[in-house]
CSV table of C-alpha atoms (C1' of nucleotides) in Angstrom, one decimal:
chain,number,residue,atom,x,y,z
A,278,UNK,CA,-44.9,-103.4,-90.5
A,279,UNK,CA,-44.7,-107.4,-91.2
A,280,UNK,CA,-43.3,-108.6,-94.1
A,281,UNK,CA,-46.5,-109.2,-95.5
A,282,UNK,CA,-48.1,-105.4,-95.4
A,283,UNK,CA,-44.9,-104.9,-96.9
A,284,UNK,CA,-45.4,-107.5,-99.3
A,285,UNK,CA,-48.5,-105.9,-100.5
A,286,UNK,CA,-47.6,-102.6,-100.0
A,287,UNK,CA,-45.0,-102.8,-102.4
A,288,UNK,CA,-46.2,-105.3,-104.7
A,289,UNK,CA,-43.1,-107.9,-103.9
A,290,UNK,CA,-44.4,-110.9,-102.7
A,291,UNK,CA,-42.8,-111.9,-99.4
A,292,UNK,CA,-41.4,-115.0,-100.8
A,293,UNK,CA,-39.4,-112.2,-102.9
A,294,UNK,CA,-38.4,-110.0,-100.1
A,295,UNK,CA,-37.0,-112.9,-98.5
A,296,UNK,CA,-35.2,-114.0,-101.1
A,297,UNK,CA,-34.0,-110.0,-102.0
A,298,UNK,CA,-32.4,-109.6,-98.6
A,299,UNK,CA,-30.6,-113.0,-99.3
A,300,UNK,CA,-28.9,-112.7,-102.4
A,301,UNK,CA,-28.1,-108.6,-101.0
A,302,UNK,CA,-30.4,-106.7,-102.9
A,303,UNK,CA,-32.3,-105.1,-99.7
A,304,UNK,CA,-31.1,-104.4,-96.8
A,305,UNK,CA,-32.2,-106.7,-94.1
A,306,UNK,CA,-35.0,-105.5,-91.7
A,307,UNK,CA,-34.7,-105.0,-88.1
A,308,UNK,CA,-36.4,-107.5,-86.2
A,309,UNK,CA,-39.2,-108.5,-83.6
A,310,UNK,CA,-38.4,-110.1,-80.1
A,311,UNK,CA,-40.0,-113.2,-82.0
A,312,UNK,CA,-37.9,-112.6,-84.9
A,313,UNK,CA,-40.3,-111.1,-87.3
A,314,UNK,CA,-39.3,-108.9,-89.6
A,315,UNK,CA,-39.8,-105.4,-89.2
A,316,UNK,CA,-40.5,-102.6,-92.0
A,317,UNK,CA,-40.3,-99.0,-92.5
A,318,UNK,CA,-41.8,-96.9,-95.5
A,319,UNK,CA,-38.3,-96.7,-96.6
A,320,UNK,CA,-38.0,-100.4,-97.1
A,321,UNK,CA,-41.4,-100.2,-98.8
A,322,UNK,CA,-40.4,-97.6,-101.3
A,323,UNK,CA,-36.7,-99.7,-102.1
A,324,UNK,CA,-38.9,-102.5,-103.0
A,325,UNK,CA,-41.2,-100.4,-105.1
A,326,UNK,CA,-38.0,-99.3,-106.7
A,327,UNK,CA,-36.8,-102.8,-107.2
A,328,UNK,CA,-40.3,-103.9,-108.6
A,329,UNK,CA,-40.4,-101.3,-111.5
A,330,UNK,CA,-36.3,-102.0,-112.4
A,331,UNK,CA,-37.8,-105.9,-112.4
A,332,UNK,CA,-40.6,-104.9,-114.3
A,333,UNK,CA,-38.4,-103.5,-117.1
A,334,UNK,CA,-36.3,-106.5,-117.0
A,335,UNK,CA,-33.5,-105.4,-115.5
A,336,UNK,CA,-31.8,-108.5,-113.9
A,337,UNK,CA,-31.1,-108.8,-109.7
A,338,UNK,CA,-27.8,-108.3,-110.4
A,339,UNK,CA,-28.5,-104.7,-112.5
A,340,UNK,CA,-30.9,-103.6,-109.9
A,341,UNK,CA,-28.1,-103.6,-107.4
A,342,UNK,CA,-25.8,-101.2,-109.7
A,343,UNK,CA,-29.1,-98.9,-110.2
A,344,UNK,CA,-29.4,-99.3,-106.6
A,345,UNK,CA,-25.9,-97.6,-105.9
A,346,UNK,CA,-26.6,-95.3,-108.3
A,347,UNK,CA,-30.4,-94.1,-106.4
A,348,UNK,CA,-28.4,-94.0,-103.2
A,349,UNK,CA,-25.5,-92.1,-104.6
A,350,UNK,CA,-26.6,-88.7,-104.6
A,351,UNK,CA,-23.5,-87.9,-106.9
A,352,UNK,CA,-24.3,-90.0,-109.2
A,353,UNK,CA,-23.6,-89.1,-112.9
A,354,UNK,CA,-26.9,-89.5,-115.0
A,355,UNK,CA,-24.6,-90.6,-118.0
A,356,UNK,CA,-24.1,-93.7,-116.0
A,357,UNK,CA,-28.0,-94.4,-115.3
A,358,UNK,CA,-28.1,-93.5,-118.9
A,359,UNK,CA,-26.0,-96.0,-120.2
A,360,UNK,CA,-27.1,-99.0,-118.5
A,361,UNK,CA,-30.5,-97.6,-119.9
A,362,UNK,CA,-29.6,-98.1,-123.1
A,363,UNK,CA,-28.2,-100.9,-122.8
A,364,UNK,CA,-30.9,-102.4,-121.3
A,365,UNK,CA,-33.3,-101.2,-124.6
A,366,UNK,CA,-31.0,-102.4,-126.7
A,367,UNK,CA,-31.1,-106.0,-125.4
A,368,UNK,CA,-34.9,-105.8,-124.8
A,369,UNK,CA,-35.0,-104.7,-128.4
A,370,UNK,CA,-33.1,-107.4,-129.7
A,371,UNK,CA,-35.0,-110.1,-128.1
A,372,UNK,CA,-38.2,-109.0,-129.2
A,373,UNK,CA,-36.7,-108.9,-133.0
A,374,UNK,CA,-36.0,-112.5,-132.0
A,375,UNK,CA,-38.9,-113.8,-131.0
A,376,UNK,CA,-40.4,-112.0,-133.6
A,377,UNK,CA,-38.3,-113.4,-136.4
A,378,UNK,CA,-39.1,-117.1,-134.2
A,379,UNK,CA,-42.8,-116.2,-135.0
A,380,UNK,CA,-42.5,-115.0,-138.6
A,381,UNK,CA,-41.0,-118.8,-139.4
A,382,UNK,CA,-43.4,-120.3,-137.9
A,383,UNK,CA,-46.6,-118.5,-139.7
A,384,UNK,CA,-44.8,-119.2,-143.0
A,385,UNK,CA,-45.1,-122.6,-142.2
A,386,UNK,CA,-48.6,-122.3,-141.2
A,387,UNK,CA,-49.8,-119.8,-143.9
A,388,UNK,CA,-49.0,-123.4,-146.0
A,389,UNK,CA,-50.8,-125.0,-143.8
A,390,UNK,CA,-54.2,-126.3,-144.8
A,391,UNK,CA,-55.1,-127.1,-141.0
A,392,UNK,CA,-57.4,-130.0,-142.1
A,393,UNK,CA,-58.6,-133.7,-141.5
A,394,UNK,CA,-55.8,-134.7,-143.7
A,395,UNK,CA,-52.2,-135.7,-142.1
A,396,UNK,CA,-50.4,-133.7,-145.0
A,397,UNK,CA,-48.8,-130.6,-143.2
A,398,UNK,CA,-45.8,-128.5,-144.3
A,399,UNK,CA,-45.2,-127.3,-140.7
A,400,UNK,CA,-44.2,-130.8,-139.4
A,401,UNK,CA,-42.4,-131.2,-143.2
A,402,UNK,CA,-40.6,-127.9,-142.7
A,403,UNK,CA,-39.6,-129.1,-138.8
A,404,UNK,CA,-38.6,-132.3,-140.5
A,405,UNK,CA,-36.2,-130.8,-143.2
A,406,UNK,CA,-33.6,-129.1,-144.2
A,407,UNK,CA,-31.2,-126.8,-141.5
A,408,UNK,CA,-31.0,-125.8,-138.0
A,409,UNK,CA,-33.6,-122.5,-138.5
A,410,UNK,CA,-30.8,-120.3,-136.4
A,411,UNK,CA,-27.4,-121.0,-137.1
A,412,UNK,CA,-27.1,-117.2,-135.3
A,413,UNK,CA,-25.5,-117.4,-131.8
A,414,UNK,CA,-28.3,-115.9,-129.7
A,415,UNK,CA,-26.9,-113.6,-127.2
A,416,UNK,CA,-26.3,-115.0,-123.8
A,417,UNK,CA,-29.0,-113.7,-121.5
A,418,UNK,CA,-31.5,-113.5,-124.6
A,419,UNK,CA,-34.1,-114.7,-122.7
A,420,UNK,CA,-36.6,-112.7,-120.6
A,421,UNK,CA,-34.7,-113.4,-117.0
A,422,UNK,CA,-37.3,-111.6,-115.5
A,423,UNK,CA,-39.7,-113.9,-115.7
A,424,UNK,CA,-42.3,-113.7,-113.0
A,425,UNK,CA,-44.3,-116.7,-113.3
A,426,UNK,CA,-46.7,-114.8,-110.2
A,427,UNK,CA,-49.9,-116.0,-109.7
A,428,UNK,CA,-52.5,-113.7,-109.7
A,429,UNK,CA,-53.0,-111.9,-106.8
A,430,UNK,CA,-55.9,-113.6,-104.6
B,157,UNK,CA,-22.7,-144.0,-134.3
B,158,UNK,CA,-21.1,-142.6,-130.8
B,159,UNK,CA,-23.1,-140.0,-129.7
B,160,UNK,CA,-20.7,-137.2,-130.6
B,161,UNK,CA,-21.0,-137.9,-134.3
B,162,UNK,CA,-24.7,-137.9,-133.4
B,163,UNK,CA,-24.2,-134.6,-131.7
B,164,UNK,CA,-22.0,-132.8,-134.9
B,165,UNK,CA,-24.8,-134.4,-137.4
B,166,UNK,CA,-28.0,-133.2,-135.6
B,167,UNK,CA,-27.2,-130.2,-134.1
B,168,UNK,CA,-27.6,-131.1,-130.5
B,169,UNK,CA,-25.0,-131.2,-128.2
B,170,UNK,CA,-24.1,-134.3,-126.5
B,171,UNK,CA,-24.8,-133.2,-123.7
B,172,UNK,CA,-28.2,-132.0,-124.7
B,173,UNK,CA,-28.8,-135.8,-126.6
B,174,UNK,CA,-28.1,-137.4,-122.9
B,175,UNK,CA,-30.9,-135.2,-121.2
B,176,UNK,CA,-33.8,-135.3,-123.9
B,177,UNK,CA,-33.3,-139.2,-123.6
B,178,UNK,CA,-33.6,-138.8,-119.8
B,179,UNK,CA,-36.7,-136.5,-120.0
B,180,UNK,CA,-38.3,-139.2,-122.4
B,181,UNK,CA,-38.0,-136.4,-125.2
B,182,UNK,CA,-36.0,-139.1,-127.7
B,183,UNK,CA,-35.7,-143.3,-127.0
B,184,UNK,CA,-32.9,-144.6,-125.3
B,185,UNK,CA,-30.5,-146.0,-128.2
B,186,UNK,CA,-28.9,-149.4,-128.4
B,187,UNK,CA,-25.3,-149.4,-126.3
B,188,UNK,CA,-22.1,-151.4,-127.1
B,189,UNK,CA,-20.6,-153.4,-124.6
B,190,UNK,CA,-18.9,-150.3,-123.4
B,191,UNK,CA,-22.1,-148.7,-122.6
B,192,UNK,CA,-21.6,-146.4,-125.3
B,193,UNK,CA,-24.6,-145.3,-126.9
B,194,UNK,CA,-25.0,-146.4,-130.2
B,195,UNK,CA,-27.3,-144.1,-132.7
B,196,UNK,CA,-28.3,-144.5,-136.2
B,197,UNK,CA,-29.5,-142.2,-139.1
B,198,UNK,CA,-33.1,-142.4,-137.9
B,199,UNK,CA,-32.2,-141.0,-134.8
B,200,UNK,CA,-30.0,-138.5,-136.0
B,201,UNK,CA,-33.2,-137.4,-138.2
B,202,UNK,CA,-35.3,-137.3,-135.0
B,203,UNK,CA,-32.9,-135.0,-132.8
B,204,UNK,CA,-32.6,-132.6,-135.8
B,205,UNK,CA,-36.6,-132.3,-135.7
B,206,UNK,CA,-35.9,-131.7,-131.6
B,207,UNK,CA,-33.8,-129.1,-132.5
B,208,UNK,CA,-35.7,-126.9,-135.4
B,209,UNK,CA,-38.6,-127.4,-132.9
B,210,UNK,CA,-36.4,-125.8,-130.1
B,211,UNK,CA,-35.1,-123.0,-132.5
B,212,UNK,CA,-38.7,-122.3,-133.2
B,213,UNK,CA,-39.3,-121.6,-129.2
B,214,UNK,CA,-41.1,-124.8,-128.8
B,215,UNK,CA,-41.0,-126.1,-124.7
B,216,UNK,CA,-39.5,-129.6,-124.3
B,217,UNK,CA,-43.1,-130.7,-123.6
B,218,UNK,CA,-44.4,-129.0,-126.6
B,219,UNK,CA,-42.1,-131.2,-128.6
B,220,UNK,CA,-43.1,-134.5,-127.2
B,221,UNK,CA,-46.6,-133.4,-128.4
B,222,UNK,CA,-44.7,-132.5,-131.7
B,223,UNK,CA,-43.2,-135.5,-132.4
B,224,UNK,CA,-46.4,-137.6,-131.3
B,225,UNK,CA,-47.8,-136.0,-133.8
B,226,UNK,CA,-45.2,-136.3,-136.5
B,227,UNK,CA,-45.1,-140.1,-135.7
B,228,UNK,CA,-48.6,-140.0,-136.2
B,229,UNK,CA,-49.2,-140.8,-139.7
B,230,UNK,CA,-53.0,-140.2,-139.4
B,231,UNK,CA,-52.5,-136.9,-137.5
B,232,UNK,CA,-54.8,-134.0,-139.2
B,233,UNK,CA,-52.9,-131.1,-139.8
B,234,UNK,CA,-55.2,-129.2,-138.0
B,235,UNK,CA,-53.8,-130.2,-134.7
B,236,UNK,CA,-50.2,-129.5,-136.0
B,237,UNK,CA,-51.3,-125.9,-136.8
B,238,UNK,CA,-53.4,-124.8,-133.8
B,239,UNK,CA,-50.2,-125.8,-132.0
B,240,UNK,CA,-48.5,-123.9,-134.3
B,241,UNK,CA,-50.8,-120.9,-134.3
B,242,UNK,CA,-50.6,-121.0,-130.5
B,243,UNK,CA,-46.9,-120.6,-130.4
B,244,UNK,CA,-47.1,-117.9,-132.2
B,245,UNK,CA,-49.4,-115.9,-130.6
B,246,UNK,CA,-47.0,-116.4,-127.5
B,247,UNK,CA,-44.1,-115.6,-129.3
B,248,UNK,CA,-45.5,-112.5,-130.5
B,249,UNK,CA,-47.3,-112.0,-127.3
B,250,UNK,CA,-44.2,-112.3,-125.5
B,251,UNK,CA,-41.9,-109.9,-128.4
B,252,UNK,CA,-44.7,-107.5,-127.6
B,253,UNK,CA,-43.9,-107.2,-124.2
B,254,UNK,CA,-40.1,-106.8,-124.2
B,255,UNK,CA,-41.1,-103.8,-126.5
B,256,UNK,CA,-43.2,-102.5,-124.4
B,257,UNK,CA,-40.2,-102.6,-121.4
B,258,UNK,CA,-38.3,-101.3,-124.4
B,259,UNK,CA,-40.4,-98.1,-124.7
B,260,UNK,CA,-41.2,-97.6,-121.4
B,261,UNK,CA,-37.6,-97.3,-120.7
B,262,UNK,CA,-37.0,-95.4,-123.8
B,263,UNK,CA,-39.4,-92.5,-123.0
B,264,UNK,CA,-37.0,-92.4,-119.6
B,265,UNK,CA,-34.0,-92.0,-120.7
B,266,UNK,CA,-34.8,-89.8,-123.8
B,267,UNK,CA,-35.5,-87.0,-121.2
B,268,UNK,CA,-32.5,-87.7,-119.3
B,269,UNK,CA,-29.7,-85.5,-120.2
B,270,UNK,CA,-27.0,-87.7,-119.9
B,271,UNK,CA,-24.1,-85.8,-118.1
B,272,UNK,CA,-22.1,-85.5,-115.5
B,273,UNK,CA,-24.9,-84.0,-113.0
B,274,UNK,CA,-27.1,-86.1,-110.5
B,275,UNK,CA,-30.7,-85.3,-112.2
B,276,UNK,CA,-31.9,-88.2,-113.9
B,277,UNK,CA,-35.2,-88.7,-114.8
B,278,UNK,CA,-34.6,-92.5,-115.1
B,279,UNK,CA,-33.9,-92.9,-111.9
B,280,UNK,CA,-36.8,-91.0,-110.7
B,281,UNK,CA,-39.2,-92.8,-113.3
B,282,UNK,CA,-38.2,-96.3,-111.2
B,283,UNK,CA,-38.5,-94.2,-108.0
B,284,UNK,CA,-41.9,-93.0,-108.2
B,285,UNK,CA,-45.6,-94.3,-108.9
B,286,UNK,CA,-47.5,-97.4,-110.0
B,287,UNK,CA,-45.8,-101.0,-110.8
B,288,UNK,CA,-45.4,-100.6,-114.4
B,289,UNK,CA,-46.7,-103.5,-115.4
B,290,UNK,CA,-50.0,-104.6,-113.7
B,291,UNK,CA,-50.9,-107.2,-116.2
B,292,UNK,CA,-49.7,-111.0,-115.0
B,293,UNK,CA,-47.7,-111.7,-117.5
B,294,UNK,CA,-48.2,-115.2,-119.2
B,295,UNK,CA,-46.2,-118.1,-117.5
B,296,UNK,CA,-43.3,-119.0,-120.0
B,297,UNK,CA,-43.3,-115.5,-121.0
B,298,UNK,CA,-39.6,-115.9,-121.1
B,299,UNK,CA,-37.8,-117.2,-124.2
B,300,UNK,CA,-37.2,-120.5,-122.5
B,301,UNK,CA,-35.3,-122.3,-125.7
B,302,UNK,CA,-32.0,-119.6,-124.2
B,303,UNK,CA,-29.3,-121.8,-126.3
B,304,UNK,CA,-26.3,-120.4,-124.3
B,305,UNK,CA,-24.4,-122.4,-126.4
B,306,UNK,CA,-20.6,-120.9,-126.6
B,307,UNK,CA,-19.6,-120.7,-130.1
B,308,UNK,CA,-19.1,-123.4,-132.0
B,309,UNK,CA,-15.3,-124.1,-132.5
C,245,DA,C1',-57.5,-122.2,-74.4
C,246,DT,C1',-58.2,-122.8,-79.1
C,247,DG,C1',-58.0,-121.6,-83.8
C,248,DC,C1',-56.4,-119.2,-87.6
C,249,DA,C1',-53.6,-116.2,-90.0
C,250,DC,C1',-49.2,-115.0,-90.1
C,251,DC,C1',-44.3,-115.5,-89.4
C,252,DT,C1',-39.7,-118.2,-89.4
C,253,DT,C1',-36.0,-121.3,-91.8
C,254,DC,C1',-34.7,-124.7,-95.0
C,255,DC,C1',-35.3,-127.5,-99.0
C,256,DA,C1',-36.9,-128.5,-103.6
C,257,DA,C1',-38.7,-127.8,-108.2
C,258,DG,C1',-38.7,-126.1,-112.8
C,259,DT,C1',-36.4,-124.6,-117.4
C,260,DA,C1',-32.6,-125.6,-120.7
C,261,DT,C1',-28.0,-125.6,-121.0
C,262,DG,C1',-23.1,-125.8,-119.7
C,263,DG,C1',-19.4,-127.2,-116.7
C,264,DT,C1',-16.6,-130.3,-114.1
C,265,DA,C1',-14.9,-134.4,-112.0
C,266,DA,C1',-13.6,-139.2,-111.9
C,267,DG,C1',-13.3,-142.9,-114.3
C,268,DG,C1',-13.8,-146.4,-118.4
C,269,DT,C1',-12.8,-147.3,-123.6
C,270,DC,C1',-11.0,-147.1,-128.2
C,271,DA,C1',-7.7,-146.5,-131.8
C,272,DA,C1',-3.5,-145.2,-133.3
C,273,DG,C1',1.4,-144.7,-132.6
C,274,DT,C1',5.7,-146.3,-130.2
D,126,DA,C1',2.5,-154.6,-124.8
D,127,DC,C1',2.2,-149.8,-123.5
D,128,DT,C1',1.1,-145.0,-123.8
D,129,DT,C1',-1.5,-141.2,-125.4
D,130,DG,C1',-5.3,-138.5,-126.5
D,131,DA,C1',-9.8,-138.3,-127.9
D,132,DC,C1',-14.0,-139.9,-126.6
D,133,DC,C1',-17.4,-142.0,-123.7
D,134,DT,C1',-19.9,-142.8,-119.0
D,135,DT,C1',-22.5,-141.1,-114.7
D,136,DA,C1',-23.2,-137.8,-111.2
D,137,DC,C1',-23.4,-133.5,-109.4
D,138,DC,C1',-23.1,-128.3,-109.6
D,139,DA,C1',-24.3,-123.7,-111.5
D,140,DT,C1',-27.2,-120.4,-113.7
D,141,DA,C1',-31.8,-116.8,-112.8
D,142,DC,C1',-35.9,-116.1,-110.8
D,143,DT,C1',-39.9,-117.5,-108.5
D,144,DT,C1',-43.0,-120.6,-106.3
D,145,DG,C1',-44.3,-124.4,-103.3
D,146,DG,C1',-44.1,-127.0,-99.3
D,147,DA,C1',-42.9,-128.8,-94.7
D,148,DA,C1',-42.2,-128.1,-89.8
D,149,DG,C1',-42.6,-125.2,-86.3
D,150,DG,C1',-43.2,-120.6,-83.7
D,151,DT,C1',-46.1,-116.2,-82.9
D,152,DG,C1',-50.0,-112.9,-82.4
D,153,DC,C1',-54.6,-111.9,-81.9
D,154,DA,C1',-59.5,-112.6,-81.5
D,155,DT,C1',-63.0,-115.4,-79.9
DNA sequence: ATGCACCTTCCAAGTATGGTAAGGTCAAGT
DNA sequence: ACTTGACCTTACCATACTTGGAAGGTGCAT
């Protein structure tokens, strides 16, 4: 199987694969006499593996702990648990942000006549007053998974 | 003004000042013979707008649209608000999402047992089935204004 | 044999921010 | 005058993930 069968197979793009096997995440592939790599339905179902752990924003790095932790078939499920909920709890507190982002903003807008007229206490509140988050966010508050993909063709 | 009193009174970093003016996001200030940028009150005014536009999730190139607009003393508020309203519906669009991970990963681990033993339906959930997410999610579906700013000291 | 779809590697961009390095400048103290 | 320390300058690197492109090789069907 070429990389892209396996690219669609598992729903990883092949730029992705590529770039999984660089930074570790998947094993690399045997290859072709020309060099082309070469997949199993074992690779397939890793990536599969990798695509839902991406999916619920778990970062590369994460995926290769949860990785171990597939492989290992001692594993504890208290340590698949954890990093679980840890993961929910950051998700969760990310979305409280954003939310709390959005809930500013529409109590600017709700002021807002939205009108011909220049008047608007959205730029006024922007203008004034202090920083809206004095709050630290946490590092990695962002969605790192961020899979700007375009849609599949 | 050097730019590190500009920095303490806006809310920017210095560092941060320095690449809005290279991306065209503020005006290049006068300099001293030194080179030293040299800001004034107006300025100061200007970055702190920047910055309660960035706490509000607002792109780089959302705020150069922003600030057009606050410059523009004949704007209608209506244009300030559809911006307003569209940020919004991404921010909420996007809280919405990391909840959804956030569930998805909570109806795992709830029927994982957490102990010492290998069976974990977590791991299993990633191992088997469908992508979890099928929908493309928006571009800049990320928080992108990630302020990994150490604390202040 | 030609073309087209696919593969390869390497390099770059974008986003917003921080970090570091190497050097210039300023103001205060000696 | 000289030193010191805080501040400034530019330039480049790193982060995390993903896409895009260039330049060139390969495989298969016509």
């Amino acid at each position: 199987m070429n990389i892209g069968e396996a690219a669609s197979a598992s729903g990883v793009s092949a730029k992705m694969i590529r770039y999984y096997e660089k930074v570790g995440l998947v094993e690399a592939p045997a290859r072709t006499d020309a060099g082309y790599r070469s997949y199993g339905s074992r690779d397939v179902h890793n990536l599969r593996f990798v695509r839902r752990a991406r999916d619920l924003g778990f970062t590369v790095d994460e995926i290769r702990d949860l990785l171990g932790l597939w492989r290992d078939q001692g594993r504890r499920s208290a340590d698949v648990k954890r990093m679980a909920l840890d993961q929910i709890r950051l998700l969760e507190q990310k979305a409280r942000h954003l939310q709390e982002m959005a809930d500013t903003l529409k109590s600017l807008a709700d002021c807002c006549t939205g009108d011909a007229r220049p008047d608007c206490p959205i730029i006024a509140g922007l203008e004034a007053g202090q920083p809206l988050t004095s709050r630290r966010p946490n590092r990695r508050f962002g969605v790192t998974n961020e899979r700007a993909v375009p849609p599949r063709r």
